[in-house]
Amino acid sequence: MQKGIKLQTKHLESLIELHNITGTFARNIHHLFSGSDVRVLMDVLKAVYLPYESFKQRYGQMERAILSSEIAGIDLRGAVIRGVGAQGVELSETVRRMEESIPQVIILLEAAAERCISFTGGSEADELILALDDIMLKYISTLQETLKSLRTVCGVDYGGDGSGRKEMEKKDGNQNARRVDSISNEEEWSMVQGALQILTVADSLTSRSSVFEASLRATLARLSTTLSFSAFGSSLDQNQTINNNEDREP
């Protein structure tokens, strides 16, 4: 499975490289049609970009597969139960993994947006957004599972259904009471710090996601004004237009 994803990633990268070469070729021959009817130029461009159309129709599928594989490679192991006195350490290490995963995920999302623009010129933006939504839902679901493991390790709950929990409470009530008594002040303080770190992680995820969303919206808005040939590829120089616009921005 991993090998197949790597091949698919290489496949898309090769398509992007070929598409860029085709774009350069299209720009170089543009002056040859300066005295021709615009429909002649459009017919030529349609023929130039036509071989990519079938691949662009599968862009969303390829992007989902690539992102799913990359997200799966991020270390988001849940917490595991250790001996008494080690809950704080496990909490800290797990929260650290959650915190470190945020910039990694944002980098992956930004790379996906770049692939979409490079290969489709923004014509498959809808597929990109659907792929990003799917991946973010999976990522958030993984974070939720990690939080559940922390609750179990820290003794907040036992996991499982409510009936199982009540059974455990009846059976091990005295043992849990002794366990709570055995938690040192240092361990309790570590758990408080861990809880505060979790709030920081949530705030960081919200902030970084908002910045990425705003950037993506702005990029797609600029692209929408240059998709004059989106029916059969990209315009002659959409990427160059975007770069020029960014250079003029303060």
Short mmCIF file of C-alpha atoms in Angstrom, two decimals:
data_model
loop_
_atom_site.label_atom_id
_atom_site.label_comp_id
_atom_site.label_asym_id
_atom_site.label_seq_id
_atom_site.Cartn_x
_atom_site.Cartn_y
_atom_site.Cartn_z
CA MET A 1 0.00 0.00 0.00
CA GLN A 2 2.76 2.44 0.97
CA LYS A 3 4.66 1.61 -2.22
CA GLY A 4 1.55 2.31 -4.30
CA ILE A 5 1.11 5.72 -2.66
CA LYS A 6 4.73 6.61 -3.34
CA LEU A 7 4.25 5.71 -7.01
CA GLN A 8 1.11 7.79 -7.16
CA THR A 9 2.88 10.75 -5.59
CA LYS A 10 5.73 10.40 -8.09
CA HIS A 11 3.16 10.12 -10.86
CA LEU A 12 1.50 13.40 -9.89
CA GLU A 13 4.86 15.14 -9.50
CA SER A 14 5.83 14.00 -13.01
CA LEU A 15 2.53 15.24 -14.40
CA ILE A 16 3.09 18.63 -12.78
CA GLU A 17 6.58 18.85 -14.26
CA LEU A 18 5.30 17.95 -17.74
CA HIS A 19 2.42 20.41 -17.35
CA ASN A 20 4.88 23.19 -16.51
CA ILE A 21 6.94 22.34 -19.61
CA THR A 22 3.75 22.44 -21.69
CA GLY A 23 2.91 25.84 -20.22
CA THR A 24 6.33 27.16 -21.22
CA PHE A 25 5.81 25.81 -24.73
CA ALA A 26 2.38 27.45 -24.97
CA ARG A 27 3.78 30.81 -23.90
CA ASN A 28 6.63 30.56 -26.40
CA ILE A 29 4.29 30.01 -29.35
CA HIS A 30 1.76 32.62 -28.25
CA HIS A 31 3.34 35.36 -30.35
CA LEU A 32 2.90 33.25 -33.48
CA PHE A 33 -0.85 33.78 -33.27
CA SER A 34 -0.81 37.51 -32.53
CA GLY A 35 -2.37 38.24 -35.90
CA SER A 36 -4.82 35.34 -35.86
CA ASP A 37 -8.37 35.06 -34.65
CA VAL A 38 -8.56 34.27 -30.93
CA ARG A 39 -10.49 31.09 -31.71
CA VAL A 40 -7.49 29.76 -33.60
CA LEU A 41 -5.31 30.33 -30.54
CA MET A 42 -7.87 28.65 -28.30
CA ASP A 43 -8.06 25.62 -30.60
CA VAL A 44 -4.30 25.28 -30.50
CA LEU A 45 -4.21 25.57 -26.71
CA LYS A 46 -7.00 23.04 -26.42
CA ALA A 47 -4.96 20.57 -28.45
CA VAL A 48 -1.83 21.29 -26.39
CA TYR A 49 -3.51 20.71 -23.02
CA LEU A 50 -5.91 17.95 -24.07
CA PRO A 51 -3.66 15.03 -23.01
CA TYR A 52 -3.84 16.22 -19.39
CA GLU A 53 -7.62 16.30 -19.13
CA SER A 54 -8.13 12.65 -18.19
CA PHE A 55 -5.50 13.02 -15.44
CA LYS A 56 -7.05 16.23 -14.14
CA GLN A 57 -10.37 14.44 -13.78
CA ARG A 58 -8.62 12.04 -11.39
CA TYR A 59 -6.78 14.77 -9.51
CA GLY A 60 -9.10 14.65 -6.48
CA GLN A 61 -8.63 10.91 -6.11
CA MET A 62 -4.85 11.17 -6.39
CA GLU A 63 -4.69 14.07 -3.89
CA ARG A 64 -6.80 12.22 -1.31
CA ALA A 65 -4.55 9.16 -1.53
CA ILE A 66 -1.40 11.25 -1.15
CA LEU A 67 -2.71 13.27 1.80
CA SER A 68 -4.08 10.19 3.56
CA SER A 69 -0.69 8.50 3.35
CA GLU A 70 1.16 11.60 4.55
CA ILE A 71 -1.20 12.19 7.49
CA ALA A 72 -0.86 8.54 8.50
CA GLY A 73 2.90 9.06 8.75
CA ILE A 74 2.56 11.70 11.48
CA ASP A 75 3.26 10.40 14.97
CA LEU A 76 0.00 10.74 16.92
CA ARG A 77 0.22 7.72 19.19
CA GLY A 78 -2.23 7.75 22.02
CA ALA A 79 -1.22 7.70 25.66
CA VAL A 80 -0.51 4.38 27.38
CA ILE A 81 -1.02 3.52 31.02
CA ARG A 82 2.19 3.58 33.05
CA GLY A 83 2.93 2.96 36.67
CA VAL A 84 1.79 5.27 39.43
CA GLY A 85 3.74 8.51 39.27
CA ALA A 86 4.31 8.40 35.51
CA GLN A 87 0.94 9.75 34.36
CA GLY A 88 2.29 13.29 34.16
CA VAL A 89 5.20 12.21 31.95
CA GLU A 90 2.92 10.30 29.60
CA LEU A 91 0.53 13.24 29.45
CA SER A 92 3.34 15.65 28.58
CA GLU A 93 4.80 13.44 25.86
CA THR A 94 1.41 12.82 24.25
CA VAL A 95 0.48 16.50 24.24
CA ARG A 96 3.89 17.29 22.74
CA ARG A 97 3.16 14.92 19.84
CA MET A 98 -0.21 16.59 19.31
CA GLU A 99 1.38 20.04 19.31
CA GLU A 100 4.15 19.06 16.90
CA SER A 101 1.64 17.52 14.48
CA ILE A 102 -0.10 20.85 13.77
CA PRO A 103 2.63 22.56 11.70
CA GLN A 104 3.29 19.25 9.95
CA VAL A 105 -0.34 19.01 8.87
CA ILE A 106 -0.46 22.64 7.72
CA ILE A 107 2.66 22.07 5.58
CA LEU A 108 0.94 19.08 3.96
CA LEU A 109 -2.18 21.13 3.22
CA GLU A 110 -0.11 23.94 1.71
CA ALA A 111 1.74 21.43 -0.49
CA ALA A 112 -1.60 20.04 -1.69
CA ALA A 113 -2.77 23.54 -2.65
CA GLU A 114 0.47 24.10 -4.57
CA ARG A 115 0.01 20.82 -6.45
CA CYS A 116 -3.54 21.78 -7.40
CA ILE A 117 -2.46 25.19 -8.72
CA SER A 118 0.59 23.82 -10.54
CA PHE A 119 -1.28 21.00 -12.24
CA THR A 120 -4.82 22.32 -12.76
CA GLY A 121 -4.36 26.09 -12.51
CA GLY A 122 -7.21 26.06 -9.99
CA SER A 123 -9.77 24.43 -12.27
CA GLU A 124 -10.02 21.51 -9.81
CA ALA A 125 -10.25 23.72 -6.73
CA ASP A 126 -13.52 22.04 -5.72
CA GLU A 127 -11.77 18.66 -5.60
CA LEU A 128 -8.92 20.18 -3.61
CA ILE A 129 -11.30 21.61 -1.01
CA LEU A 130 -13.13 18.28 -0.68
CA ALA A 131 -9.81 16.48 -0.22
CA LEU A 132 -8.66 18.99 2.41
CA ASP A 133 -11.98 18.68 4.27
CA ASP A 134 -11.72 14.88 4.32
CA ILE A 135 -8.15 14.94 5.59
CA MET A 136 -8.85 17.52 8.29
CA LEU A 137 -11.81 15.48 9.53
CA LYS A 138 -9.59 12.40 9.77
CA TYR A 139 -6.88 14.38 11.54
CA ILE A 140 -9.30 15.87 14.07
CA SER A 141 -10.81 12.43 14.65
CA THR A 142 -7.32 11.10 15.42
CA LEU A 143 -6.76 13.96 17.88
CA GLN A 144 -10.05 13.11 19.59
CA GLU A 145 -8.96 9.49 19.99
CA THR A 146 -5.68 10.69 21.46
CA LEU A 147 -7.57 12.84 23.97
CA LYS A 148 -9.67 9.83 24.96
CA SER A 149 -6.51 7.86 25.68
CA LEU A 150 -5.30 10.72 27.88
CA ARG A 151 -8.53 10.71 29.86
CA THR A 152 -8.07 7.02 30.56
CA VAL A 153 -4.41 7.36 31.55
CA CYS A 154 -5.14 10.29 33.85
CA GLY A 155 -8.03 8.45 35.52
CA VAL A 156 -10.73 10.79 34.24
CA ASP A 157 -12.66 7.85 32.84
CA TYR A 158 -12.19 4.17 32.07
CA GLY A 159 -13.09 4.14 28.41
CA GLY A 160 -15.76 1.85 27.05
CA ASP A 161 -19.53 2.19 27.63
CA GLY A 162 -21.27 3.62 30.64
CA SER A 163 -22.35 0.27 32.07
CA GLY A 164 -18.77 -0.96 32.05
CA ARG A 165 -17.68 2.14 33.86
CA LYS A 166 -20.31 1.73 36.59
CA GLU A 167 -19.24 -1.89 37.02
CA MET A 168 -15.63 -0.83 37.39
CA GLU A 169 -16.55 1.87 39.88
CA LYS A 170 -18.37 -0.64 42.07
CA LYS A 171 -15.62 -3.22 41.84
CA ASP A 172 -12.58 -0.99 42.21
CA GLY A 173 -13.93 1.96 44.16
CA ASN A 174 -11.61 1.49 47.10
CA GLN A 175 -8.63 0.75 44.86
CA ASN A 176 -9.20 3.95 42.88
CA ALA A 177 -9.47 5.93 46.08
CA ARG A 178 -6.09 4.59 47.16
CA ARG A 179 -4.70 5.40 43.70
CA VAL A 180 -5.88 9.00 43.91
CA ASP A 181 -4.37 9.30 47.37
CA SER A 182 -1.07 7.99 46.01
CA ILE A 183 -0.81 10.74 43.38
CA SER A 184 1.71 13.26 44.55
CA ASN A 185 1.30 17.00 44.39
CA GLU A 186 3.97 17.06 41.69
CA GLU A 187 1.95 14.58 39.61
CA GLU A 188 -1.22 16.63 40.03
CA TRP A 189 0.62 19.77 38.96
CA SER A 190 1.93 17.94 35.87
CA MET A 191 -1.63 17.03 34.95
CA VAL A 192 -2.76 20.64 35.36
CA GLN A 193 0.08 21.77 33.13
CA GLY A 194 -0.87 19.09 30.60
CA ALA A 195 -4.47 20.31 30.56
CA LEU A 196 -3.27 23.86 29.90
CA GLN A 197 -1.04 22.56 27.10
CA ILE A 198 -4.04 20.86 25.51
CA LEU A 199 -5.88 24.20 25.48
CA THR A 200 -2.82 25.73 23.81
CA VAL A 201 -2.85 22.97 21.19
CA ALA A 202 -6.52 23.64 20.45
CA ASP A 203 -5.85 27.36 20.11
CA SER A 204 -2.85 26.74 17.85
CA LEU A 205 -4.84 24.41 15.60
CA THR A 206 -7.64 26.96 15.28
CA SER A 207 -5.23 29.81 14.57
CA ARG A 208 -3.06 27.95 12.02
CA SER A 209 -6.13 26.56 10.24
CA SER A 210 -7.68 30.03 10.00
CA VAL A 211 -4.50 31.49 8.52
CA PHE A 212 -4.27 28.67 5.98
CA GLU A 213 -7.94 29.03 5.04
CA ALA A 214 -7.57 32.80 4.54
CA SER A 215 -4.48 32.28 2.38
CA LEU A 216 -6.22 29.60 0.30
CA ARG A 217 -9.29 31.81 -0.20
CA ALA A 218 -7.10 34.69 -1.39
CA THR A 219 -5.18 32.46 -3.79
CA LEU A 220 -8.33 30.93 -5.28
CA ALA A 221 -9.88 34.38 -5.63
CA ARG A 222 -6.88 35.55 -7.67
CA LEU A 223 -7.02 32.40 -9.75
CA SER A 224 -10.70 32.88 -10.55
CA THR A 225 -9.84 36.05 -12.47
CA THR A 226 -7.27 34.29 -14.67
CA LEU A 227 -9.08 31.03 -15.56
CA SER A 228 -9.81 32.24 -19.08
CA PHE A 229 -8.85 28.86 -20.56
CA SER A 230 -9.98 26.61 -17.70
CA ALA A 231 -12.16 24.53 -20.00
CA PHE A 232 -9.07 22.78 -21.36
CA GLY A 233 -6.28 23.37 -18.93
CA SER A 234 -4.95 26.60 -17.55
CA SER A 235 -4.41 30.03 -19.03
CA LEU A 236 -1.16 30.77 -20.78
CA ASP A 237 0.47 32.07 -17.65
CA GLN A 238 -1.75 31.80 -14.59
CA ASN A 239 1.11 31.00 -12.26
CA GLN A 240 3.15 33.91 -13.60
CA THR A 241 0.18 36.24 -13.12
CA ILE A 242 -0.19 35.11 -9.51
CA ASN A 243 3.51 35.63 -8.83
CA ASN A 244 3.41 39.09 -10.38
CA ASN A 245 0.40 40.01 -8.23
CA GLU A 246 2.19 38.79 -5.11
CA ASP A 247 5.32 40.80 -6.04
CA ARG A 248 3.27 43.99 -6.28
CA GLU A 249 1.62 43.43 -2.90
CA PRO A 250 3.24 45.39 -0.03
#
